Coordinates of C-alpha atoms in Angstrom, one line a residue:
X903 CA -55.7 -49.6 -29.2
X904 CA -56.0 -46.7 -26.4
X905 CA -58.8 -44.4 -26.8
X906 CA -57.1 -41.4 -25.9
X907 CA -53.2 -42.4 -26.9
X908 CA -52.2 -38.5 -26.1
X909 CA -53.6 -38.5 -22.7
X910 CA -51.8 -41.6 -21.7
X911 CA -48.6 -39.9 -22.9
X912 CA -49.0 -37.0 -21.0
X913 CA -50.2 -38.8 -17.8
X914 CA -46.7 -41.1 -18.2
X915 CA -44.6 -38.1 -18.5
X916 CA -46.4 -36.4 -15.7
X917 CA -45.5 -39.4 -13.6
X918 CA -41.9 -39.6 -14.6
X919 CA -41.5 -35.6 -13.5
X920 CA -42.9 -36.2 -10.1
X921 CA -40.9 -39.4 -9.9
X922 CA -37.9 -37.0 -10.8
X923 CA -38.5 -34.5 -8.3
X924 CA -38.8 -37.2 -5.2
X925 CA -35.6 -37.1 -4.0
X926 CA -35.8 -33.1 -4.1
X927 CA -38.8 -33.1 -2.3
X928 CA -37.7 -35.0 0.5
X929 CA -36.4 -32.1 2.5
X930 CA -40.1 -30.6 2.6
X931 CA -41.1 -34.0 3.7
X932 CA -38.3 -34.0 7.0
X933 CA -40.1 -30.7 7.6
X934 CA -43.6 -31.8 7.7
X935 CA -42.7 -34.6 9.8
X936 CA -40.7 -32.7 12.0
X937 CA -43.4 -30.3 12.8
X938 CA -46.5 -32.3 12.8
X939 CA -48.0 -33.0 16.2
X940 CA -49.9 -35.8 14.7
X941 CA -46.9 -37.7 13.3
X942 CA -45.2 -36.9 17.1
X943 CA -47.8 -38.5 18.7
X944 CA -48.3 -41.9 16.2
X945 CA -44.4 -42.3 17.1
X946 CA -44.8 -41.9 20.7
X947 CA -47.8 -44.0 20.8
X948 CA -46.1 -47.0 18.7
X949 CA -42.9 -46.5 21.3
X950 CA -45.2 -47.5 24.1
X951 CA -47.4 -50.1 22.0
X952 CA -45.0 -51.9 19.1
X953 CA -42.2 -54.2 20.6
X954 CA -38.7 -53.9 18.8
X955 CA -40.0 -50.4 17.5
X956 CA -36.5 -49.1 17.9
X957 CA -35.4 -51.5 15.4
X958 CA -38.1 -51.1 13.1
X959 CA -38.3 -47.5 13.3
X960 CA -36.2 -46.1 10.4
X961 CA -38.1 -48.7 8.0
X962 CA -41.1 -46.9 9.3
X963 CA -39.9 -43.5 9.0
X964 CA -38.3 -44.2 5.7
X965 CA -42.0 -45.2 4.3
X966 CA -43.6 -41.6 5.8
X967 CA -40.8 -39.9 4.0
X968 CA -41.3 -41.7 0.6
X969 CA -44.9 -40.8 0.6
X970 CA -45.2 -37.3 1.9
X971 CA -42.1 -36.6 -0.7
X972 CA -44.3 -37.9 -3.8
X973 CA -46.9 -35.4 -2.5
X974 CA -44.8 -32.9 -2.6
X975 CA -43.2 -33.7 -5.7
X976 CA -46.9 -33.6 -7.3
X977 CA -47.2 -30.2 -5.7
X978 CA -44.1 -28.9 -7.1
X979 CA -44.4 -30.5 -10.7
X980 CA -48.2 -29.2 -11.0
X981 CA -47.2 -25.7 -9.2
X982 CA -49.4 -26.0 -6.6
X983 CA -48.6 -23.3 -3.6
X984 CA -49.8 -26.3 -0.9
X985 CA -50.1 -30.0 -1.0
X986 CA -53.5 -31.5 -2.4
X987 CA -54.4 -33.2 0.7
X988 CA -54.6 -31.8 4.1
X989 CA -51.3 -33.2 6.4
X990 CA -53.4 -35.0 8.9
X991 CA -55.4 -36.9 6.1
X992 CA -51.8 -37.8 4.1
X993 CA -50.2 -38.9 7.1
X994 CA -53.4 -40.5 8.6
X995 CA -53.5 -42.7 5.3
X996 CA -49.5 -43.8 6.1
X997 CA -50.5 -44.7 9.6
X998 CA -53.3 -46.9 8.4
X999 CA -51.0 -48.3 6.0
X1000 CA -48.2 -49.2 8.5
X1001 CA -50.9 -50.6 11.0
X1002 CA -51.5 -53.2 8.0
X1003 CA -47.9 -54.3 8.5
X1004 CA -47.6 -54.3 12.4
X1005 CA -48.4 -57.1 14.3
X1006 CA -52.0 -57.6 14.9
X1007 CA -51.9 -57.5 18.9
X1008 CA -50.7 -53.8 18.6
X1009 CA -53.0 -52.5 15.7
X1010 CA -56.4 -51.9 18.0
X1011 CA -54.2 -49.8 20.3
X1012 CA -52.5 -47.8 17.5
X1013 CA -55.7 -47.1 16.0
X1014 CA -56.1 -44.5 18.7
X1015 CA -53.1 -42.4 17.5
X1016 CA -54.7 -42.1 14.0
X1017 CA -56.5 -38.7 12.8
X1018 CA -60.1 -39.2 12.2
X1019 CA -59.8 -37.7 8.4
X1020 CA -57.1 -40.2 7.6
X1021 CA -57.3 -41.1 4.0
X1022 CA -56.3 -44.6 2.4
X1023 CA -53.7 -45.8 -0.2
X1024 CA -55.0 -48.2 -2.9
X1025 CA -52.8 -50.2 -5.3
X1026 CA -53.5 -47.3 -7.8
X1027 CA -55.1 -44.6 -6.0
X1028 CA -53.7 -41.9 -4.0
X1029 CA -56.0 -39.8 -1.7
X1030 CA -56.6 -36.5 -2.8
X1031 CA -57.7 -34.6 -6.1
X1032 CA -55.9 -37.2 -8.2
X1033 CA -57.0 -39.5 -10.8
X1034 CA -56.4 -43.2 -10.9
X1035 CA -54.5 -42.9 -14.0
X1036 CA -51.8 -41.0 -12.1
X1037 CA -51.5 -43.9 -9.6
X1038 CA -51.8 -46.4 -12.8
X1039 CA -48.7 -44.5 -14.4
X1040 CA -46.5 -44.2 -11.0
X1041 CA -47.2 -47.8 -10.5
X1042 CA -46.0 -48.4 -14.6
X1043 CA -42.6 -46.4 -13.5
X1044 CA -41.9 -48.4 -10.7
X1045 CA -43.5 -46.6 -7.7
X1046 CA -45.9 -49.0 -5.7
X1047 CA -48.3 -46.6 -3.9
X1048 CA -49.1 -49.4 -1.1
X1049 CA -45.5 -50.3 -1.2
X1050 CA -46.3 -54.4 -0.7
X1051 CA -42.9 -55.4 0.3
X1052 CA -43.3 -53.1 3.5
X1053 CA -45.0 -55.9 5.6
X1054 CA -42.5 -58.8 4.8
X1055 CA -39.6 -55.9 5.7
X1056 CA -41.1 -55.5 9.0
X1057 CA -42.0 -59.1 9.8
X1058 CA -38.2 -60.2 8.9
X1059 CA -37.0 -57.5 10.8
X1060 CA -38.8 -58.4 14.3
X1061 CA -38.2 -61.9 13.5
X1062 CA -34.6 -61.4 13.4
X1063 CA -34.6 -59.4 16.6
X1064 CA -36.6 -62.0 18.6
X1065 CA -34.4 -64.9 17.6
X1066 CA -31.5 -62.7 17.9
X1067 CA -29.5 -63.7 15.0
X1068 CA -26.9 -61.2 15.3
X1069 CA -24.1 -61.0 12.9
X1070 CA -20.5 -61.5 13.7
X1071 CA -20.2 -57.7 14.7
X1072 CA -23.3 -58.0 17.1
X1073 CA -25.1 -55.5 14.6
X1074 CA -28.3 -55.9 13.0
X1075 CA -28.3 -56.2 9.2
X1076 CA -29.3 -53.6 7.2
X1077 CA -32.4 -53.5 5.5
X1078 CA -32.6 -53.8 1.6
X1079 CA -34.5 -50.9 0.1
X1080 CA -33.0 -51.1 -3.3
X1081 CA -35.8 -50.4 -5.8
X1082 CA -38.5 -49.1 -3.4
X1083 CA -38.1 -45.5 -4.3
X1084 CA -37.1 -44.7 -0.4
X1085 CA -35.1 -41.7 -0.3
X1086 CA -31.4 -42.6 1.2
X1087 CA -31.0 -41.7 4.6
X1088 CA -28.1 -42.1 7.3
X1089 CA -29.2 -43.7 10.6
X1090 CA -28.3 -41.5 13.8
X1091 CA -29.7 -41.5 17.6
X1092 CA -32.4 -39.2 17.9
X1093 CA -35.6 -38.1 19.9
X1094 CA -38.3 -39.6 17.8
X1095 CA -40.8 -37.2 19.0
X1096 CA -38.9 -34.4 17.2
X1097 CA -40.0 -35.9 14.1
X1098 CA -37.7 -36.8 11.2
X1099 CA -35.3 -34.0 10.7
X1100 CA -32.2 -35.6 12.4
X1101 CA -32.9 -39.2 11.0
X1102 CA -32.9 -37.9 7.7
X1103 CA -30.1 -35.4 7.6
X1104 CA -27.9 -37.3 6.0
X1105 CA -30.1 -36.9 2.6
X1106 CA -27.7 -37.7 -0.5
X1107 CA -29.5 -35.7 -2.9
X1108 CA -30.2 -37.6 -6.3
X1109 CA -28.0 -36.7 -9.2
X1110 CA -30.4 -36.3 -12.0
X1111 CA -29.4 -34.9 -15.7
X1112 CA -30.6 -31.7 -16.3
X1113 CA -33.6 -31.6 -17.9
X1114 CA -35.3 -28.9 -20.4
X1115 CA -39.4 -28.7 -21.0
X1116 CA -40.0 -27.8 -24.8
X1117 CA -42.4 -27.3 -27.7
X1118 CA -41.3 -28.0 -31.1
X1119 CA -42.8 -26.7 -34.3
X1120 CA -41.7 -28.6 -37.9
X1121 CA -41.4 -25.8 -40.5
X1122 CA -42.2 -26.2 -44.4
X1123 CA -40.6 -24.6 -47.0
X1124 CA -40.8 -20.9 -47.4
X1125 CA -43.9 -20.0 -48.8
X1126 CA -46.3 -16.8 -49.1
X1127 CA -48.2 -15.8 -46.0
X1128 CA -52.1 -15.2 -46.1
X1129 CA -53.0 -11.8 -47.2
X1130 CA -54.5 -11.0 -43.8
X1131 CA -51.7 -13.0 -41.6
X1132 CA -52.1 -11.9 -37.8
X1133 CA -48.6 -11.3 -37.3
X1134 CA -48.0 -9.3 -40.5
X1135 CA -46.0 -11.6 -42.4
X1136 CA -45.4 -11.7 -46.1
X1137 CA -43.8 -15.3 -45.7
X1138 CA -43.9 -18.2 -43.4
X1139 CA -41.8 -21.2 -43.2
X1140 CA -38.0 -22.2 -43.7
X1141 CA -35.1 -21.0 -46.0
X1142 CA -31.4 -21.2 -45.5
X1143 CA -30.8 -17.7 -46.3
X1144 CA -33.0 -16.4 -43.3
X1145 CA -31.3 -14.6 -40.3
X1146 CA -32.1 -16.1 -37.0
X1147 CA -34.6 -12.8 -36.5
X1148 CA -36.3 -13.5 -39.7
X1149 CA -36.7 -17.2 -38.9
X1150 CA -38.4 -16.8 -35.6
X1151 CA -40.8 -14.4 -36.7
X1152 CA -41.6 -16.4 -39.6
X1153 CA -42.0 -19.8 -37.4
X1154 CA -43.2 -18.5 -34.4
X1155 CA -46.9 -18.8 -35.2
X1156 CA -49.9 -19.5 -35.5
X1157 CA -49.9 -23.0 -33.9
X1158 CA -52.6 -25.3 -32.6
X1159 CA -51.0 -25.5 -29.4
X1160 CA -52.1 -25.9 -26.1
X1161 CA -51.6 -22.7 -24.1
X1162 CA -50.7 -25.1 -20.7
X1163 CA -47.9 -26.7 -22.7
X1164 CA -46.6 -23.4 -23.8
X1165 CA -46.5 -21.9 -20.6
X1166 CA -44.7 -25.1 -18.9
X1167 CA -41.8 -24.9 -21.4
X1168 CA -38.8 -22.7 -21.4
X1169 CA -37.7 -23.0 -25.1
X1170 CA -39.2 -23.4 -28.4
X1171 CA -37.5 -25.6 -30.7
X1172 CA -38.1 -24.8 -34.7
X1173 CA -37.1 -28.1 -36.9
X1174 CA -36.9 -28.6 -40.4
X1175 CA -35.9 -31.9 -42.5
X1176 CA -35.7 -33.5 -39.0
X1177 CA -33.2 -30.9 -37.6
X1178 CA -33.0 -28.3 -35.3
X1179 CA -32.7 -25.3 -37.3
X1180 CA -33.7 -22.4 -34.3
X1181 CA -33.8 -22.7 -30.6
X1182 CA -36.1 -19.5 -29.0
X1183 CA -36.9 -18.6 -25.4
X1184 CA -40.5 -18.1 -24.4
X1185 CA -41.6 -15.5 -22.5
X1186 CA -45.3 -15.3 -23.3
X1187 CA -48.0 -15.9 -25.9
X1188 CA -50.6 -14.5 -28.0
X1189 CA -53.9 -15.7 -29.5
X1190 CA -54.8 -15.4 -32.8
X1191 CA -58.0 -17.4 -34.8
X1192 CA -57.8 -19.9 -32.2
X1193 CA -54.5 -20.6 -32.6
X1194 CA -51.1 -19.2 -30.4
X1195 CA -47.7 -17.0 -31.4
X1196 CA -45.1 -17.4 -29.2
X1197 CA -43.3 -14.4 -27.4
X1198 CA -39.5 -14.7 -27.0
X1199 CA -36.0 -14.2 -28.4
X1200 CA -33.6 -16.4 -30.7
X1201 CA -31.2 -18.2 -28.7
X1202 CA -28.4 -18.0 -31.7
X1203 CA -25.8 -20.1 -30.0
X1204 CA -28.1 -22.9 -28.5
X1205 CA -26.2 -26.6 -28.5
X1206 CA -29.0 -28.2 -30.0
X1207 CA -29.1 -26.4 -33.2
X1208 CA -28.1 -28.4 -35.9
X1209 CA -28.8 -31.4 -33.9
X1210 CA -31.2 -34.1 -34.9
X1211 CA -35.1 -33.2 -33.8
X1212 CA -34.8 -34.5 -30.1
X1213 CA -38.7 -34.5 -29.8
X1214 CA -39.1 -36.8 -33.0
X1215 CA -42.9 -37.5 -33.4
X1216 CA -44.9 -37.9 -36.9
X1217 CA -47.0 -34.6 -35.7
X1218 CA -45.7 -31.4 -36.5
X1219 CA -46.1 -29.9 -32.9
X1220 CA -44.6 -31.6 -29.9
X1221 CA -44.1 -30.8 -26.3
X1222 CA -41.8 -32.9 -23.9
X1223 CA -38.9 -32.9 -21.7
X1224 CA -35.2 -33.2 -23.1
X1225 CA -32.4 -34.5 -21.0
X1226 CA -29.1 -32.6 -21.8

């Protein structure tokens, strides 16, 4: 039994939103790498110290983009104006992770290119102001923070190069990154000190189903309102003969909803007998007696009206994401 099941559900949903935003955040990650002197110094040093760097570099760069993208995705989902960790700390954490995967004889020399404020990745821990629970939830969703197969991929690639086991066409085989949350890219020759822009300009954006963030309130049958109702209503609840505007006024409050859930949502669903009877926009909220009333307008032709409750839970109030 979980001590705080709602917290677990919220952090799991949070992790899914971050992974959904991962591909869209790759362009930001590419720009950060392309403009970072720390990254350029590390790549330049690697080219001098690491044998077969040209052959393993696409995999290395994919790892950088993968980790920077998750931070950019976190910033997007949490509406942060900037990344939650200094860029040098984040890139330094990536560098330390890569050094663990590189041959032992080049690690000491490569440490000189790692920034002093470098963070460090752990199996369920992201450097910065992020809880271990978020790392745990990402890992449960298939995103391995330290990316444990990285070392094996690099070792196999280097071994292949050293033994010169070329294919019939004389080309190196592709590295299999399936299921690794690496943003896809097309390999092109480039000046590595220019960062990632050329290497990753062939991003193929992930096509995700449209998602709507919503709150849901469950309406009981029509009944008289309290005599001192804060919204001045005579009745609350559902009745089949009401107009959309009348039903909206009856159902938009007063609810024990969390203000951040309402603010993060674009629509409110009103449900009666497990069926959506009204969908409305959300433009704001007002506070009344420790509860909330939602401001907005009914969306009379919304496709969810008449459909089964998409956020079906035993609770009368719910918050979540709907795939259209």
